[in-house]
Short mmCIF file of C-alpha atoms and ligand atoms in Angstrom, two decimals:
data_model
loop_
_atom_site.label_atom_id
_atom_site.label_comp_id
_atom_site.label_asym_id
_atom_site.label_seq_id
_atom_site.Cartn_x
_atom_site.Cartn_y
_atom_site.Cartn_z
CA UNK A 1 -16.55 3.56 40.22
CA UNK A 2 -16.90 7.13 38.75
CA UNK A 3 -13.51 7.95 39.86
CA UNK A 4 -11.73 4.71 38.27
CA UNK A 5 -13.64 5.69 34.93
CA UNK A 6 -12.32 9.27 35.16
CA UNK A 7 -8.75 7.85 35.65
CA UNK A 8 -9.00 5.51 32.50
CA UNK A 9 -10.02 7.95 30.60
CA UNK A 10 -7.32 10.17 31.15
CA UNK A 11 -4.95 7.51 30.57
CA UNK A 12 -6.23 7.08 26.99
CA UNK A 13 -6.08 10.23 26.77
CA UNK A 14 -2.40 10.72 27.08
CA UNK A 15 -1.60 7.54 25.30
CA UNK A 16 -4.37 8.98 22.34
CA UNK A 17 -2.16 12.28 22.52
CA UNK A 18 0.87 10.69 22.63
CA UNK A 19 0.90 8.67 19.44
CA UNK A 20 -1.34 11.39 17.41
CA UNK A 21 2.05 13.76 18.19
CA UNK A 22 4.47 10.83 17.42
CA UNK A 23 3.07 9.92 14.49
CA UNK A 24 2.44 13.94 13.11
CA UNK A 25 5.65 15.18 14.59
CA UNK A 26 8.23 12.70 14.13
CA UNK A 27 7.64 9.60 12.20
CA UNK A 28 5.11 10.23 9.16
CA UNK A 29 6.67 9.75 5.54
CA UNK A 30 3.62 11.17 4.40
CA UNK A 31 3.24 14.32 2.43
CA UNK A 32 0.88 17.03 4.04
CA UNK A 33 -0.80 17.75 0.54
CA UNK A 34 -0.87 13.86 -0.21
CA UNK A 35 -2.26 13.85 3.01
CA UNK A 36 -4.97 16.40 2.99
CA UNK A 37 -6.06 15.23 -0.75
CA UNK A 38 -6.42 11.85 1.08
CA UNK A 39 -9.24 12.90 3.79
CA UNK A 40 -10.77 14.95 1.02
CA UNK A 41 -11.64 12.21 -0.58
CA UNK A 42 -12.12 10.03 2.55
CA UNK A 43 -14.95 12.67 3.70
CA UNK A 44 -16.24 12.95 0.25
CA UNK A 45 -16.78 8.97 -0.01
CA UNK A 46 -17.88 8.39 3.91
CA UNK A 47 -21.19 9.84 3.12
CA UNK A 48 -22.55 7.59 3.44
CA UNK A 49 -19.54 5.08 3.77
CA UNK A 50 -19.21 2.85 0.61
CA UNK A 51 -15.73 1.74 0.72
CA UNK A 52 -14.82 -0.27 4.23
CA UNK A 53 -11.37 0.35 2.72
CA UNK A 54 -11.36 3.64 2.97
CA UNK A 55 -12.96 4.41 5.57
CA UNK A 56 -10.25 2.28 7.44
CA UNK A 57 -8.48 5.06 6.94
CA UNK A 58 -7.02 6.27 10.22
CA UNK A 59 -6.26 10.32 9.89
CA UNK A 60 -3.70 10.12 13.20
CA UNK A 61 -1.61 7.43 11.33
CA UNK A 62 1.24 7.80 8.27
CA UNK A 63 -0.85 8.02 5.02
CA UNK A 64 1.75 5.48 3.60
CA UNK A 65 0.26 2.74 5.75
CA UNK A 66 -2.87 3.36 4.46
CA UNK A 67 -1.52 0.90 1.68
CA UNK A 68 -5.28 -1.33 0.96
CA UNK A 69 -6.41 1.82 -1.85
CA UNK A 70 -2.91 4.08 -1.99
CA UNK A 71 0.65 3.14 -1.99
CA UNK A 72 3.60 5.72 -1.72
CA UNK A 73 6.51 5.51 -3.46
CA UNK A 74 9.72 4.72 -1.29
CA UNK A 75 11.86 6.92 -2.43
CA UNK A 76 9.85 10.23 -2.68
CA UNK A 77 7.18 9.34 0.13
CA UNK A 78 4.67 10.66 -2.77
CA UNK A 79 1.39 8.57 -3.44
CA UNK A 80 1.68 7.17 -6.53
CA UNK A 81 -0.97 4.67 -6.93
CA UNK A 82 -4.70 5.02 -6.20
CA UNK A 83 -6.71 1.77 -6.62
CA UNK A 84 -10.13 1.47 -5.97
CA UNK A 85 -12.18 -1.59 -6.95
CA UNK A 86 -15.50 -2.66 -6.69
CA UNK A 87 -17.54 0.09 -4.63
CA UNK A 88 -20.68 1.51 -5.04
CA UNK A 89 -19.66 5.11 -5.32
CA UNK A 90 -22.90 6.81 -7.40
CA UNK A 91 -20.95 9.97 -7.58
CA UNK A 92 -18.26 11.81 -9.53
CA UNK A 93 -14.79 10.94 -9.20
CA UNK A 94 -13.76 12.51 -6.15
CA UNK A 95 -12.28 15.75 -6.97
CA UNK A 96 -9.40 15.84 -4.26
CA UNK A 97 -7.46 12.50 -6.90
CA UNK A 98 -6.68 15.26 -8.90
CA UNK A 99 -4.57 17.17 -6.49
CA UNK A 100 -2.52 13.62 -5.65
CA UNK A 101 0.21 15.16 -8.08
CA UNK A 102 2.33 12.07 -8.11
CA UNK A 103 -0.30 9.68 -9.37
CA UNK A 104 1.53 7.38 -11.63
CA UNK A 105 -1.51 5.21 -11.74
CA UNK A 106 -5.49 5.84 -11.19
CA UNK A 107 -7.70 2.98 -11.02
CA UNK A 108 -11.22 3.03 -10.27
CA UNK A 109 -12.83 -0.21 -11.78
CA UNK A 110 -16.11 -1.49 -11.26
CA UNK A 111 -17.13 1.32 -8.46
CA UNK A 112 -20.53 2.86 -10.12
CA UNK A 113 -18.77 6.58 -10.91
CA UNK A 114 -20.86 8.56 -12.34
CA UNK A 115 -20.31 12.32 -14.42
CA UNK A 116 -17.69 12.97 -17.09
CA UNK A 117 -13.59 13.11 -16.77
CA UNK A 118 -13.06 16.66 -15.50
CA UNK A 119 -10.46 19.11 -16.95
CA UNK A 120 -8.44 18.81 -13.75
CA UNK A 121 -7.28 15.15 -14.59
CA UNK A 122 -4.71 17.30 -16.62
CA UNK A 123 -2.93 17.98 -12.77
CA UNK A 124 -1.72 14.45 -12.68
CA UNK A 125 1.36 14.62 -15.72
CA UNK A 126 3.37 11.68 -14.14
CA UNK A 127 0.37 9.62 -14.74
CA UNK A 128 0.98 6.25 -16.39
CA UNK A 129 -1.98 3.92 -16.09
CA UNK A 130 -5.40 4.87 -15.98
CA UNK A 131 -8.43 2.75 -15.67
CA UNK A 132 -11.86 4.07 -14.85
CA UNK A 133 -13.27 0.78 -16.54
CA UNK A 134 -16.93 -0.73 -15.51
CA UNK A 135 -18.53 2.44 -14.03
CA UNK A 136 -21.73 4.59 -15.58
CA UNK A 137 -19.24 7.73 -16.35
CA UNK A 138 -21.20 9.84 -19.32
CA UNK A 139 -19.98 12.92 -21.90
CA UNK A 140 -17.60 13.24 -24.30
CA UNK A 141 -13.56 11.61 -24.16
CA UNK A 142 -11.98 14.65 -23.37
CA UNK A 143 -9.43 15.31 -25.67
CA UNK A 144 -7.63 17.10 -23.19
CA UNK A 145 -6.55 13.63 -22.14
CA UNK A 146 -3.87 14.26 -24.89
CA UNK A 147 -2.03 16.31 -22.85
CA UNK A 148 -1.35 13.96 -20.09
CA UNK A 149 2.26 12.60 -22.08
CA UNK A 150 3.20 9.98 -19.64
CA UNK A 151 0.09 7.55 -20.25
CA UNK A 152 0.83 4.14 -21.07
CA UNK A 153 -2.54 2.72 -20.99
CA UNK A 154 -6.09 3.97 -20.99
CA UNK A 155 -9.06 1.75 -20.21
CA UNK A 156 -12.46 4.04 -20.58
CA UNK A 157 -14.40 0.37 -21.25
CA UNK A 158 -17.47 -0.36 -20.36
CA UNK A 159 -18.75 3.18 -19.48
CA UNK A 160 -21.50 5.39 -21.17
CA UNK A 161 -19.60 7.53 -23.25
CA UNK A 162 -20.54 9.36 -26.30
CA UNK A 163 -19.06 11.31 -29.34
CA UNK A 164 -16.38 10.90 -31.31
CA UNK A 165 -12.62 9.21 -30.37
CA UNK A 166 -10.70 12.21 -29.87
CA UNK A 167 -7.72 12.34 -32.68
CA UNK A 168 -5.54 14.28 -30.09
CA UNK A 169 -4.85 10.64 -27.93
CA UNK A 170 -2.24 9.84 -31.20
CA UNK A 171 -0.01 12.79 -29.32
CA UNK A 172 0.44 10.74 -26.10
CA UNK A 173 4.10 9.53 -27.59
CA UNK A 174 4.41 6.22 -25.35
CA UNK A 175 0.59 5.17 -25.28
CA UNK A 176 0.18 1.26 -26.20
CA UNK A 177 -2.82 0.03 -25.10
CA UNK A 178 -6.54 1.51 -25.31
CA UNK A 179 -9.52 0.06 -24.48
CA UNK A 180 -12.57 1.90 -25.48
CA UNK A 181 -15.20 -1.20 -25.77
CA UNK A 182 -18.70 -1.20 -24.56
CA UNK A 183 -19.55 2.48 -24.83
CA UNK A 184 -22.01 4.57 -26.77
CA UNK A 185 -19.31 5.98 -28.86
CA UNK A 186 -19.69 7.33 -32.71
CA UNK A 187 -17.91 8.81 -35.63
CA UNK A 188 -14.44 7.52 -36.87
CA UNK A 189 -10.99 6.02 -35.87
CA UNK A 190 -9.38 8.81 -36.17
CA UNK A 191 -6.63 9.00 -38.86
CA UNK A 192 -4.37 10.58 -35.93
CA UNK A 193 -3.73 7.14 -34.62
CA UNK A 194 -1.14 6.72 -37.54
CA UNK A 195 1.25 8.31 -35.17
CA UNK A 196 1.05 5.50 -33.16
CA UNK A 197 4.78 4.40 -34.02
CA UNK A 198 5.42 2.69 -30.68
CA UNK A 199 6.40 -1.10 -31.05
CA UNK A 200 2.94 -2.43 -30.61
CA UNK A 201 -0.76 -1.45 -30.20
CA UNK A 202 -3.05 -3.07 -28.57
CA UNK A 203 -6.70 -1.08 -29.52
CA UNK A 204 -10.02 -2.37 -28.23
CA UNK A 205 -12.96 -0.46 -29.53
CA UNK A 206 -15.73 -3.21 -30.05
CA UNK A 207 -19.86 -2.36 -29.30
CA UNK A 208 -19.76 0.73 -30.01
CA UNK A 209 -21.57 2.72 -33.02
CA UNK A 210 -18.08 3.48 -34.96
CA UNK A 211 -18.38 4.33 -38.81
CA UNK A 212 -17.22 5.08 -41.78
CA UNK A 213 -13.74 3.39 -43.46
CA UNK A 214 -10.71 2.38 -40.92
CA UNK A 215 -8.33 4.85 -42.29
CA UNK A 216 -6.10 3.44 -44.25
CA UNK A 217 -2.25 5.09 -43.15
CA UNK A 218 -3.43 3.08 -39.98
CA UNK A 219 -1.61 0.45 -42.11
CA UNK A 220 1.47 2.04 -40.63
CA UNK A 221 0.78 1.13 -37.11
CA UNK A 222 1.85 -1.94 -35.82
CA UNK A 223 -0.99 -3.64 -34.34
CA UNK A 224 -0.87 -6.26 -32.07
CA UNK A 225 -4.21 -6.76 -31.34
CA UNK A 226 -7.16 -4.74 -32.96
CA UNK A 227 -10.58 -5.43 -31.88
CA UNK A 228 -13.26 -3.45 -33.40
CA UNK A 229 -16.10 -5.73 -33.62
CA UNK A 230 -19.54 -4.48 -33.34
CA UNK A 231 -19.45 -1.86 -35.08
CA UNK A 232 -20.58 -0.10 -38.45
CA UNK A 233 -17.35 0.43 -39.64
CA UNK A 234 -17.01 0.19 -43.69
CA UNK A 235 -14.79 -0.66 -46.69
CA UNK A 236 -11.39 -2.37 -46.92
CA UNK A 237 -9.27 -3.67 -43.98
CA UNK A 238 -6.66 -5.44 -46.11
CA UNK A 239 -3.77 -2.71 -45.45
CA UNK A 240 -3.79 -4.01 -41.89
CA UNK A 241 -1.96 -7.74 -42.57
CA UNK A 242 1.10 -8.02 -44.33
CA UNK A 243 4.17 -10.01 -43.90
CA UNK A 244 6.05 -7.32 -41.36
CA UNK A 245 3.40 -7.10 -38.92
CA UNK A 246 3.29 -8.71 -35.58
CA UNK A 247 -0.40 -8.86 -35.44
CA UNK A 248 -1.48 -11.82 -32.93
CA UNK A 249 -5.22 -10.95 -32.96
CA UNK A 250 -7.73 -9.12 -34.95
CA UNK A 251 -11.92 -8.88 -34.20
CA UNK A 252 -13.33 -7.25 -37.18
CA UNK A 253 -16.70 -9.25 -36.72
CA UNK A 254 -19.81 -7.10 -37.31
CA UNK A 255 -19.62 -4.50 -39.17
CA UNK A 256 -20.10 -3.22 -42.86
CA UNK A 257 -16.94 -4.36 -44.33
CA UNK A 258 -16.91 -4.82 -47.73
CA UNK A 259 -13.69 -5.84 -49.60
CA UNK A 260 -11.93 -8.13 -51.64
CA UNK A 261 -10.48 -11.04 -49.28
CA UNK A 262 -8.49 -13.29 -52.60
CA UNK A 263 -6.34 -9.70 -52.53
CA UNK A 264 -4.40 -10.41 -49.19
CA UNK A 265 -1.12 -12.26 -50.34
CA UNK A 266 0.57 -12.03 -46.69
CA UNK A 267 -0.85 -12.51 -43.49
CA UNK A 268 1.78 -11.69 -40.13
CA UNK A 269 2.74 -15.15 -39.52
CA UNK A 270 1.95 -14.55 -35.51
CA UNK A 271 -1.80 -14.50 -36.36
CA UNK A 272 -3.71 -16.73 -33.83
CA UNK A 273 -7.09 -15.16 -34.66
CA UNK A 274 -8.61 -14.05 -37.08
CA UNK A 275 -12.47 -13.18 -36.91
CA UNK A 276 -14.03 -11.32 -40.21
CA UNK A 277 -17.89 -12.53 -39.79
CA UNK A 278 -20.58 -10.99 -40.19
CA UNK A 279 -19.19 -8.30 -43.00
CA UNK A 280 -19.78 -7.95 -46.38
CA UNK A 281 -16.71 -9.41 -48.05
CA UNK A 282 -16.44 -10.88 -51.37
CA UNK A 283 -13.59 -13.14 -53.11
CA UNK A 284 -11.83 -15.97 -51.75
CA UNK A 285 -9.75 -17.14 -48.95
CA UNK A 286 -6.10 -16.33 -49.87
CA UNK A 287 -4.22 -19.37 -49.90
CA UNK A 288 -2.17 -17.92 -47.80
CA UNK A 289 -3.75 -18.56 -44.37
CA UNK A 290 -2.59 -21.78 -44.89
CA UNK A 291 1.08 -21.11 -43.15
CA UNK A 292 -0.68 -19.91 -40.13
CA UNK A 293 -0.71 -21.43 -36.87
CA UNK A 294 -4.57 -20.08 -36.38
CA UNK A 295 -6.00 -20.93 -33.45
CA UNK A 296 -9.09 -19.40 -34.77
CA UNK A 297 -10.67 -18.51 -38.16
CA UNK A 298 -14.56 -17.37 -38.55
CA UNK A 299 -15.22 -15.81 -42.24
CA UNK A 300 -18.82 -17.02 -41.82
CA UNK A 301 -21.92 -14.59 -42.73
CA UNK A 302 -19.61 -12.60 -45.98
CA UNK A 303 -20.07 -13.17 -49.65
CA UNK A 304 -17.06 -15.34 -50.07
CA UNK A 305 -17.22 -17.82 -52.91
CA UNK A 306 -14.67 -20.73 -54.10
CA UNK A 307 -12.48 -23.66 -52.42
CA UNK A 308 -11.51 -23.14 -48.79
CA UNK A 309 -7.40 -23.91 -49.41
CA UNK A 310 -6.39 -26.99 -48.25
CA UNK A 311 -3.48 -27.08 -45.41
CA UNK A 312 -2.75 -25.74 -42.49
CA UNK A 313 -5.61 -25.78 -39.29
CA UNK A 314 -8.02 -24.57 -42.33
CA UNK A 315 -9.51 -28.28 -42.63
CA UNK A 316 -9.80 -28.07 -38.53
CA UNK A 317 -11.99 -25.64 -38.10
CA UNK A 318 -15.67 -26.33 -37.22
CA UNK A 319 -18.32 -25.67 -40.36
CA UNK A 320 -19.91 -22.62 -38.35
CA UNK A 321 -16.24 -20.64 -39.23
CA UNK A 322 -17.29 -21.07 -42.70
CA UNK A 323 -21.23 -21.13 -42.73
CA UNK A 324 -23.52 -18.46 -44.51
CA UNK A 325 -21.52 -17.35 -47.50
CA UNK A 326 -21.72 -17.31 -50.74
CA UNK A 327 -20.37 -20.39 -52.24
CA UNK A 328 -17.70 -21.53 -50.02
CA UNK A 329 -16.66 -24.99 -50.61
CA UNK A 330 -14.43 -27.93 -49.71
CA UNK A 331 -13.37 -29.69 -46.27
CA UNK A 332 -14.69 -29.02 -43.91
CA UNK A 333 -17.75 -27.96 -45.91
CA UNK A 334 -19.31 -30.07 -48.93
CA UNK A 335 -17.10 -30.69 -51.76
CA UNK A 336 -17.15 -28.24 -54.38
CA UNK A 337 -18.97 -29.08 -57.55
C1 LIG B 1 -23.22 -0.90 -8.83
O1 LIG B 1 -24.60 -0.61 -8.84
C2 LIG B 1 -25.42 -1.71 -9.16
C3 LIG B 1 -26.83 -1.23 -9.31
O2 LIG B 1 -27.23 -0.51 -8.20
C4 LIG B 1 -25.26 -2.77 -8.11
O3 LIG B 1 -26.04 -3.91 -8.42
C5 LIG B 1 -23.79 -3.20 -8.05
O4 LIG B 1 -23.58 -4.14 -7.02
C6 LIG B 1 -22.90 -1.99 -7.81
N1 LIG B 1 -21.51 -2.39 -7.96
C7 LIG B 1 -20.69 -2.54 -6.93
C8 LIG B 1 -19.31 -2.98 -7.26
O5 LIG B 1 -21.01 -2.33 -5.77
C1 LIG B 2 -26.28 3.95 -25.89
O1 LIG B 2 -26.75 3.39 -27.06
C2 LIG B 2 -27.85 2.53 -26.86
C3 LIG B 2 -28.18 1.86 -28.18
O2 LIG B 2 -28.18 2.78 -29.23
C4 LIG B 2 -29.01 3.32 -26.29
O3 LIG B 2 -30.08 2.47 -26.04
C5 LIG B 2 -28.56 3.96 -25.00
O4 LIG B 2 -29.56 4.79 -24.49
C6 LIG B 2 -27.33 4.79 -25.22
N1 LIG B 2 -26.85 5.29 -23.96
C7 LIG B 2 -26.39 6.51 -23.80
C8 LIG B 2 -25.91 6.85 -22.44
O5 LIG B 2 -26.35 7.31 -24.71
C1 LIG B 3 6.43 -3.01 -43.77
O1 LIG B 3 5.17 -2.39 -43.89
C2 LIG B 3 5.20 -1.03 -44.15
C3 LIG B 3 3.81 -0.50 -44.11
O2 LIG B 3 2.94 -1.22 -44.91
C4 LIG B 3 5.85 -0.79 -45.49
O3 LIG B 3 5.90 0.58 -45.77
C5 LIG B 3 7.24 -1.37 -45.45
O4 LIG B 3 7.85 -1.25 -46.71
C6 LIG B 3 7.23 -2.83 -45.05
N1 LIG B 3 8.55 -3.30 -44.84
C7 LIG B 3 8.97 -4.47 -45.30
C8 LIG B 3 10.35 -4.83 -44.99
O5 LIG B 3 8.26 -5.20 -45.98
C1 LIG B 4 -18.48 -18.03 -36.20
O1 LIG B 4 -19.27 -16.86 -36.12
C2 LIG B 4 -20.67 -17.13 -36.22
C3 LIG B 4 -21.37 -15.80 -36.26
O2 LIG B 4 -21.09 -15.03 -35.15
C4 LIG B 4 -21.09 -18.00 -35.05
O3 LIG B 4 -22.45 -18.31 -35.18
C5 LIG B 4 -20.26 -19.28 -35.07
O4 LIG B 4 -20.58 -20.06 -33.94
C6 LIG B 4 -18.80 -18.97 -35.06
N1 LIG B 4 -18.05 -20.21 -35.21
C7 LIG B 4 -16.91 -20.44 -34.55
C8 LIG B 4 -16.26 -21.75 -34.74
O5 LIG B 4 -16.41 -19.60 -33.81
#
């Protein structure tokens, strides 16, 4: 019995042997630093284990099989993507993604990270996409996230960061999309973001504790969505419609705006929503939001006074879109007097 168990064993040995040496010698696409970054991070997260995913990952095989969390690109062999969702890390980010020098895209969403965004992030320049959405990460948004030029697309949302937006984000040239909703974050929008002269912009930056006036050369930018409700912010928002803008949605709801609202004359006609309550605005509607195809108004909780203009989805809309003001009147609240 002892004897046939000795036997087995050596069999697996060789055939254990045997494919570690294929695999390392001959057949792995795999880069050795991609590699070695790889069981950094493996080690780092195994203790204890809290991704099945990764822990699946088999250090005697290619790294570019290991294609549930990374993916390598085809042509170069080089990981490119590292996608993590839904762990229960309680730790920094591991520090080993930063030496993954092809990263084109970093996702960690919904896995419990905790710390700040480390200096080394600045390592991955071919990055494109990062999303380190839904975790507890803390500190300030580095500004040295300015220098990484490739982004795309940040997503910092629902986190626990504080201080201010950091104006050097305007001198990432091809960045569309920014989602900075649900953190503790104060201070301005930074008049930087004028540069923003890509296409479109999509900016989310609602429940947070932003203040003071949107600046107005932000005018310049062409939004196509802005969401910045739930905040403190002040003063006019008017610059941001107009006739050559392709803005399709727009949360200002909650905050301390104060303007004129009969001063609008244009609105973009792709506006689908449009959501100004809970402000401080004064006026009337602009007959112009008639020639929009809205799919949603709410002006409700302002100080507007005076007919709500008849045409259009105005007449649709239920009476909470137009409750709490001044003296609103007219379809579909009472007639005016
Ligand atoms: C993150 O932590 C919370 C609190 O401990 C836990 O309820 C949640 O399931 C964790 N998230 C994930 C994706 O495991
Ligand atoms: C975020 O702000 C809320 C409300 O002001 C506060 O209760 C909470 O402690 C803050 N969190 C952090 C991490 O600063
Ligand atoms: C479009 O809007 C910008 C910024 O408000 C303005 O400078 C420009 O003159 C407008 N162009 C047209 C064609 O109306
Ligand atoms: C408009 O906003 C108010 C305040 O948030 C809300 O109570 C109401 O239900 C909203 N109405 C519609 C139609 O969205």
């Amino acid at each position: 019995m002892a004897a046939v168990n000795y036997f087995h064993c050596f069999i697996i040995s060789i055939l254990f042997f045997l494919s570690f040496h294929t695999d390392t010698a001959f057949s792995q696409r795999c880069h050795p630093n991609d590699k070695k970054a790889l069981l950094e991070i493996r080690k780092y997260l195994n203790s204890p284990p809290n991704s099945n995913l990764i822990s699946a990952w088999d250090p005697r095989t290619d790294c570019c099989d290991w294609n549930q969390v990374v993916q390598c690109d085809g042509a170069t062999n080089r990981i490119t993507i590292f996608n993590l969702l839904l762990a229960d890390l309680n730790r920094p980010i591991p520090a080993a993604v930063f030496d993954l020098v092809f990263l084109e895209e970093l996702y960690f969403h919904e896995t419990n990270l905790t710390g700040g965004i480390p200096r080394a992030i600045t390592q991955l320049s071919r990055l494109k996409y990062l999303d380190l959405s839904l975790n507890h990460l803390s500190g300030t948004i580095p500004s040295f996230l300015g220098h990484l030029k490739n982004l795309v697309s940040i997503d910092l949302s629902y986190n626990q960061f504080t201080g201010s937006i950091p104006a050097s984000l305007s001198q990432i040239p091809n960045l569309n999309t920014l989602f900075l909703d649900r953190n503790n974050l104060t201070g301005g929008i930074p008049a930087t973001f004028s540069d923003f002269r890509q296409g479109e912009f999509f900016l989310y930056a609602s429940r947070n504790h932003l203040s003071g006036e949107i600046p107005r050369k932000l005018g310049e930018v062409n939004f196509k969505l802005i969401d910045v409700s739930r905040n403190m912010l002040e003063g006019d928002i008017s610059f941001l419609f107009g006739k050559n803008k392709s803005l399709i949605y727009a949360d200002f709801s909650s905050n301390l705006l104060r303007f004129d609202f009969s001063t609008v004359e244009y609105f973009p006609t792709s506006l689908g929503t449009l959501d100004l309550s809970h402000n401080r605005i004064t006026g009337s509607l602009p007959v112009g939001l008639v020639d929009l195809n809205l799919d949603r108004l709410n002006v409700s909780y302002n100080r507007l006074c005076g007919q709500i203009p008849v045409g259009g989805q105005l007449q649709g809309f239920e009476t909470t879109s137009y409750f709490h003001n001044k003296c609103l009147c007219g379809a579909p609240l009472i007639k005016c007097k």
